[in-house]
């Protein structure tokens, strides 16, 4: 079964076709690149996947669930994440702190529990921290873990923005710019 299905999708704006019958599937542990010139509809595809745009025709599913019936925050909660060409990080926070912020929508506890750092809040934060540390190790970001993002080059910040959307089980990440060299 495909993790993500994008089937015969059509999207137009005032008669201008942004997406014209595009179809693809992404399976578990597969990497798919959407390549094309400016204006080819690549960003429109990502906007449909993340729920920002609603196509006029077609079918889009993730883990067998219809994405076209869901709002963007619901799609993110399912584990489908994306980045943007503009890097949105808190420059005064460390790389580690910015990556932790990428998990905020998975936390299910109230403000009092968070302030006391007790019970559910403590367990959720520790589990998220362990996962973030795994990602930092996998992507070899140890050297930058405690550096403020604002002190680092833009290419690195782009990569960290992507790392914050790393696939969570189950999950899929979509990014609109390449990993920096």
PDB file of C-alpha atoms in Angstrom:
ATOM      1  CA  UNK A   1       0.000   0.000   0.000  1.00  0.00           C
ATOM      2  CA  UNK A   2       1.194   3.504  -0.807  1.00  0.00           C
ATOM      3  CA  UNK A   3       1.972   5.851   2.049  1.00  0.00           C
ATOM      4  CA  UNK A   4       0.884   8.833  -0.040  1.00  0.00           C
ATOM      5  CA  UNK A   5      -1.289   8.882  -3.183  1.00  0.00           C
ATOM      6  CA  UNK A   6      -1.765  11.919  -5.414  1.00  0.00           C
ATOM      7  CA  UNK A   7      -4.155  10.847  -8.176  1.00  0.00           C
ATOM      8  CA  UNK A   8      -5.312  12.823 -11.249  1.00  0.00           C
ATOM      9  CA  UNK A   9      -5.209  16.142  -9.388  1.00  0.00           C
ATOM     10  CA  UNK A  10      -6.367  19.293 -11.170  1.00  0.00           C
ATOM     11  CA  UNK A  11      -5.992  22.779  -9.714  1.00  0.00           C
ATOM     12  CA  UNK A  12      -6.535  26.072 -11.502  1.00  0.00           C
ATOM     13  CA  UNK A  13      -6.741  29.726 -10.574  1.00  0.00           C
ATOM     14  CA  UNK A  14      -8.930  31.959 -12.743  1.00  0.00           C
ATOM     15  CA  UNK A  15      -8.436  29.656 -15.729  1.00  0.00           C
ATOM     16  CA  UNK A  16      -4.679  29.199 -15.231  1.00  0.00           C
ATOM     17  CA  UNK A  17      -3.876  25.513 -14.739  1.00  0.00           C
ATOM     18  CA  UNK A  18      -1.416  25.104 -11.862  1.00  0.00           C
ATOM     19  CA  UNK A  19      -1.790  21.306 -11.722  1.00  0.00           C
ATOM     20  CA  UNK A  20      -3.195  19.421 -14.704  1.00  0.00           C
ATOM     21  CA  UNK A  21      -3.866  15.736 -14.027  1.00  0.00           C
ATOM     22  CA  UNK A  22      -0.765  15.008 -11.937  1.00  0.00           C
ATOM     23  CA  UNK A  23      -0.494  11.555 -10.351  1.00  0.00           C
ATOM     24  CA  UNK A  24       2.147   9.861  -8.192  1.00  0.00           C
ATOM     25  CA  UNK A  25       2.536   7.507  -5.240  1.00  0.00           C
ATOM     26  CA  UNK A  26       5.074   7.425  -2.445  1.00  0.00           C
ATOM     27  CA  UNK A  27       5.709   4.159  -0.623  1.00  0.00           C
ATOM     28  CA  UNK A  28       7.318   3.570   2.764  1.00  0.00           C
ATOM     29  CA  UNK A  29      11.086   4.405   2.789  1.00  0.00           C
ATOM     30  CA  UNK A  30      10.869   5.874  -0.722  1.00  0.00           C
ATOM     31  CA  UNK A  31      12.217   9.230  -1.868  1.00  0.00           C
ATOM     32  CA  UNK A  32      10.346  11.101  -4.598  1.00  0.00           C
ATOM     33  CA  UNK A  33      11.529  14.315  -6.220  1.00  0.00           C
ATOM     34  CA  UNK A  34       9.194  16.787  -7.901  1.00  0.00           C
ATOM     35  CA  UNK A  35      11.372  18.660 -10.378  1.00  0.00           C
ATOM     36  CA  UNK A  36      10.428  21.383 -12.824  1.00  0.00           C
ATOM     37  CA  UNK A  37      10.987  24.990 -13.866  1.00  0.00           C
ATOM     38  CA  UNK A  38       9.534  27.983 -12.044  1.00  0.00           C
ATOM     39  CA  UNK A  39       5.781  28.094 -12.516  1.00  0.00           C
ATOM     40  CA  UNK A  40       5.454  24.357 -13.196  1.00  0.00           C
ATOM     41  CA  UNK A  41       3.169  23.770 -10.187  1.00  0.00           C
ATOM     42  CA  UNK A  42       5.608  22.210  -7.705  1.00  0.00           C
ATOM     43  CA  UNK A  43       4.631  24.487  -4.812  1.00  0.00           C
ATOM     44  CA  UNK A  44       0.953  24.047  -5.707  1.00  0.00           C
ATOM     45  CA  UNK A  45       1.414  20.276  -5.285  1.00  0.00           C
ATOM     46  CA  UNK A  46       2.882  20.831  -1.812  1.00  0.00           C
ATOM     47  CA  UNK A  47       0.065  23.246  -0.955  1.00  0.00           C
ATOM     48  CA  UNK A  48      -2.513  20.610  -1.932  1.00  0.00           C
ATOM     49  CA  UNK A  49      -0.686  17.963   0.121  1.00  0.00           C
ATOM     50  CA  UNK A  50      -0.619  20.192   3.198  1.00  0.00           C
ATOM     51  CA  UNK A  51      -4.259  21.278   2.859  1.00  0.00           C
ATOM     52  CA  UNK A  52      -3.617  24.901   1.933  1.00  0.00           C
ATOM     53  CA  UNK A  53      -5.184  24.476  -1.529  1.00  0.00           C
ATOM     54  CA  UNK A  54      -8.207  22.369  -2.471  1.00  0.00           C
ATOM     55  CA  UNK A  55      -8.079  20.997  -6.024  1.00  0.00           C
ATOM     56  CA  UNK A  56     -11.086  21.046  -8.327  1.00  0.00           C
ATOM     57  CA  UNK A  57     -10.604  17.340  -9.159  1.00  0.00           C
ATOM     58  CA  UNK A  58      -8.561  14.408  -8.017  1.00  0.00           C
ATOM     59  CA  UNK A  59      -7.818  12.276  -4.991  1.00  0.00           C
ATOM     60  CA  UNK A  60      -5.116  12.706  -2.350  1.00  0.00           C
ATOM     61  CA  UNK A  61      -4.644  10.160   0.435  1.00  0.00           C
ATOM     62  CA  UNK A  62      -2.122   9.658   3.216  1.00  0.00           C
ATOM     63  CA  UNK A  63      -2.107   6.345   5.090  1.00  0.00           C
ATOM     64  CA  UNK A  64      -5.351   5.559   3.283  1.00  0.00           C
ATOM     65  CA  UNK A  65      -7.088   8.674   4.679  1.00  0.00           C
ATOM     66  CA  UNK A  66      -8.566  11.355   2.399  1.00  0.00           C
ATOM     67  CA  UNK A  67      -6.483  14.517   2.823  1.00  0.00           C
ATOM     68  CA  UNK A  68      -8.901  16.692   0.867  1.00  0.00           C
ATOM     69  CA  UNK A  69     -11.426  16.371   3.698  1.00  0.00           C
ATOM     70  CA  UNK A  70      -8.931  17.573   6.326  1.00  0.00           C
ATOM     71  CA  UNK A  71      -7.648  20.936   7.494  1.00  0.00           C
ATOM     72  CA  UNK A  72      -3.908  21.748   7.469  1.00  0.00           C
ATOM     73  CA  UNK A  73      -3.445  21.217  11.224  1.00  0.00           C
ATOM     74  CA  UNK A  74      -5.167  17.828  11.001  1.00  0.00           C
ATOM     75  CA  UNK A  75      -2.868  16.800   8.146  1.00  0.00           C
ATOM     76  CA  UNK A  76       0.198  17.826  10.173  1.00  0.00           C
ATOM     77  CA  UNK A  77      -1.099  15.856  13.169  1.00  0.00           C
ATOM     78  CA  UNK A  78      -1.333  12.770  10.930  1.00  0.00           C
ATOM     79  CA  UNK A  79       2.424  13.011  10.349  1.00  0.00           C
ATOM     80  CA  UNK A  80       2.580  14.731   6.952  1.00  0.00           C
ATOM     81  CA  UNK A  81       4.977  17.637   7.347  1.00  0.00           C
ATOM     82  CA  UNK A  82       6.399  20.210   4.991  1.00  0.00           C
ATOM     83  CA  UNK A  83       8.925  22.996   4.921  1.00  0.00           C
ATOM     84  CA  UNK A  84       8.874  26.222   3.009  1.00  0.00           C
ATOM     85  CA  UNK A  85      11.484  27.970   0.886  1.00  0.00           C
ATOM     86  CA  UNK A  86      11.714  30.709   3.480  1.00  0.00           C
ATOM     87  CA  UNK A  87      13.380  29.410   6.631  1.00  0.00           C
ATOM     88  CA  UNK A  88      11.245  30.034   9.706  1.00  0.00           C
ATOM     89  CA  UNK A  89      13.329  29.418  12.806  1.00  0.00           C
ATOM     90  CA  UNK A  90      13.711  31.326  16.047  1.00  0.00           C
ATOM     91  CA  UNK A  91      17.185  32.808  15.615  1.00  0.00           C
ATOM     92  CA  UNK A  92      17.781  33.332  19.344  1.00  0.00           C
ATOM     93  CA  UNK A  93      16.963  29.675  20.169  1.00  0.00           C
ATOM     94  CA  UNK A  94      19.373  26.789  19.766  1.00  0.00           C
ATOM     95  CA  UNK A  95      19.098  24.187  17.021  1.00  0.00           C
ATOM     96  CA  UNK A  96      17.853  21.719  19.650  1.00  0.00           C
ATOM     97  CA  UNK A  97      15.152  24.112  20.878  1.00  0.00           C
ATOM     98  CA  UNK A  98      13.968  24.828  17.330  1.00  0.00           C
ATOM     99  CA  UNK A  99      13.723  21.109  16.599  1.00  0.00           C
ATOM    100  CA  UNK A 100      11.731  20.597  19.799  1.00  0.00           C
ATOM    101  CA  UNK A 101       9.294  23.288  18.639  1.00  0.00           C
ATOM    102  CA  UNK A 102       8.636  21.168  15.552  1.00  0.00           C
ATOM    103  CA  UNK A 103       7.001  18.613  17.892  1.00  0.00           C
ATOM    104  CA  UNK A 104       4.637  21.046  19.644  1.00  0.00           C
ATOM    105  CA  UNK A 105       1.510  19.909  17.815  1.00  0.00           C
ATOM    106  CA  UNK A 106       1.966  16.395  19.231  1.00  0.00           C
ATOM    107  CA  UNK A 107       1.826  17.509  22.872  1.00  0.00           C
ATOM    108  CA  UNK A 108      -1.475  16.850  24.663  1.00  0.00           C
ATOM    109  CA  UNK A 109      -1.280  18.576  28.032  1.00  0.00           C
ATOM    110  CA  UNK A 110      -2.346  21.839  29.588  1.00  0.00           C
ATOM    111  CA  UNK A 111      -0.442  24.919  30.665  1.00  0.00           C
ATOM    112  CA  UNK A 112      -0.413  23.981  34.363  1.00  0.00           C
ATOM    113  CA  UNK A 113       1.106  20.584  33.647  1.00  0.00           C
ATOM    114  CA  UNK A 114       3.681  22.217  31.372  1.00  0.00           C
ATOM    115  CA  UNK A 115       4.637  24.816  34.009  1.00  0.00           C
ATOM    116  CA  UNK A 116       5.018  22.146  36.693  1.00  0.00           C
ATOM    117  CA  UNK A 117       6.723  19.810  34.198  1.00  0.00           C
ATOM    118  CA  UNK A 118       4.907  16.912  35.794  1.00  0.00           C
ATOM    119  CA  UNK A 119       3.043  13.792  34.672  1.00  0.00           C
ATOM    120  CA  UNK A 120       1.941  13.790  31.049  1.00  0.00           C
ATOM    121  CA  UNK A 121       3.934  16.928  30.209  1.00  0.00           C
ATOM    122  CA  UNK A 122       7.173  15.481  31.575  1.00  0.00           C
ATOM    123  CA  UNK A 123       6.690  12.139  29.779  1.00  0.00           C
ATOM    124  CA  UNK A 124       5.822  13.812  26.458  1.00  0.00           C
ATOM    125  CA  UNK A 125       8.751  16.235  26.617  1.00  0.00           C
ATOM    126  CA  UNK A 126      11.231  13.475  27.480  1.00  0.00           C
ATOM    127  CA  UNK A 127       9.940  11.253  24.653  1.00  0.00           C
ATOM    128  CA  UNK A 128      10.149  14.169  22.181  1.00  0.00           C
ATOM    129  CA  UNK A 129      13.658  15.025  23.368  1.00  0.00           C
ATOM    130  CA  UNK A 130      14.784  11.408  22.865  1.00  0.00           C
ATOM    131  CA  UNK A 131      13.386  11.432  19.312  1.00  0.00           C
ATOM    132  CA  UNK A 132      15.020  14.786  18.555  1.00  0.00           C
ATOM    133  CA  UNK A 133      18.359  13.493  19.842  1.00  0.00           C
ATOM    134  CA  UNK A 134      18.031  10.490  17.504  1.00  0.00           C
ATOM    135  CA  UNK A 135      17.441  12.853  14.576  1.00  0.00           C
ATOM    136  CA  UNK A 136      20.370  15.061  15.574  1.00  0.00           C
ATOM    137  CA  UNK A 137      22.612  11.991  15.712  1.00  0.00           C
ATOM    138  CA  UNK A 138      21.323  10.584  12.422  1.00  0.00           C
ATOM    139  CA  UNK A 139      21.787  13.880  10.570  1.00  0.00           C
ATOM    140  CA  UNK A 140      25.147  14.502  12.261  1.00  0.00           C
ATOM    141  CA  UNK A 141      24.104  17.833  13.757  1.00  0.00           C
ATOM    142  CA  UNK A 142      25.841  17.271  17.110  1.00  0.00           C
ATOM    143  CA  UNK A 143      28.293  20.127  16.551  1.00  0.00           C
ATOM    144  CA  UNK A 144      25.433  22.648  16.208  1.00  0.00           C
ATOM    145  CA  UNK A 145      23.054  21.226  18.834  1.00  0.00           C
ATOM    146  CA  UNK A 146      23.557  24.085  21.331  1.00  0.00           C
ATOM    147  CA  UNK A 147      24.299  26.952  18.904  1.00  0.00           C
ATOM    148  CA  UNK A 148      21.716  29.695  18.355  1.00  0.00           C
ATOM    149  CA  UNK A 149      20.310  29.359  14.842  1.00  0.00           C
ATOM    150  CA  UNK A 150      20.865  33.061  14.138  1.00  0.00           C
ATOM    151  CA  UNK A 151      24.638  32.569  14.371  1.00  0.00           C
ATOM    152  CA  UNK A 152      24.712  29.989  11.579  1.00  0.00           C
ATOM    153  CA  UNK A 153      24.670  30.253   7.792  1.00  0.00           C
ATOM    154  CA  UNK A 154      21.373  30.240   5.902  1.00  0.00           C
ATOM    155  CA  UNK A 155      22.028  26.877   4.221  1.00  0.00           C
ATOM    156  CA  UNK A 156      22.424  25.199   7.595  1.00  0.00           C
ATOM    157  CA  UNK A 157      19.253  26.834   8.909  1.00  0.00           C
ATOM    158  CA  UNK A 158      17.380  25.487   5.886  1.00  0.00           C
ATOM    159  CA  UNK A 159      18.514  21.979   6.778  1.00  0.00           C
ATOM    160  CA  UNK A 160      17.493  22.416  10.410  1.00  0.00           C
ATOM    161  CA  UNK A 161      14.085  23.646   9.349  1.00  0.00           C
ATOM    162  CA  UNK A 162      13.719  20.419   7.373  1.00  0.00           C
ATOM    163  CA  UNK A 163      15.039  18.300  10.262  1.00  0.00           C
ATOM    164  CA  UNK A 164      12.291  19.710  12.477  1.00  0.00           C
ATOM    165  CA  UNK A 165       9.739  18.138  10.125  1.00  0.00           C
ATOM    166  CA  UNK A 166      11.524  14.771  10.091  1.00  0.00           C
ATOM    167  CA  UNK A 167       8.989  11.967   9.566  1.00  0.00           C
ATOM    168  CA  UNK A 168       7.429  10.729  12.759  1.00  0.00           C
ATOM    169  CA  UNK A 169       6.149   7.161  12.721  1.00  0.00           C
ATOM    170  CA  UNK A 170       4.162   6.990  10.540  1.00  0.00           C
ATOM    171  CA  UNK A 171       5.134  10.019   8.579  1.00  0.00           C
ATOM    172  CA  UNK A 172       6.153  11.744   5.407  1.00  0.00           C
ATOM    173  CA  UNK A 173       8.154  14.944   4.891  1.00  0.00           C
ATOM    174  CA  UNK A 174       7.765  17.273   1.935  1.00  0.00           C
ATOM    175  CA  UNK A 175      10.224  20.086   1.343  1.00  0.00           C
ATOM    176  CA  UNK A 176      10.441  22.662  -1.383  1.00  0.00           C
ATOM    177  CA  UNK A 177      14.178  23.221  -1.398  1.00  0.00           C
ATOM    178  CA  UNK A 178      17.074  20.800  -1.334  1.00  0.00           C
ATOM    179  CA  UNK A 179      19.082  19.826   1.708  1.00  0.00           C
ATOM    180  CA  UNK A 180      22.047  22.208   1.839  1.00  0.00           C
ATOM    181  CA  UNK A 181      25.411  20.966   0.625  1.00  0.00           C
TER     182      UNK A 181
END
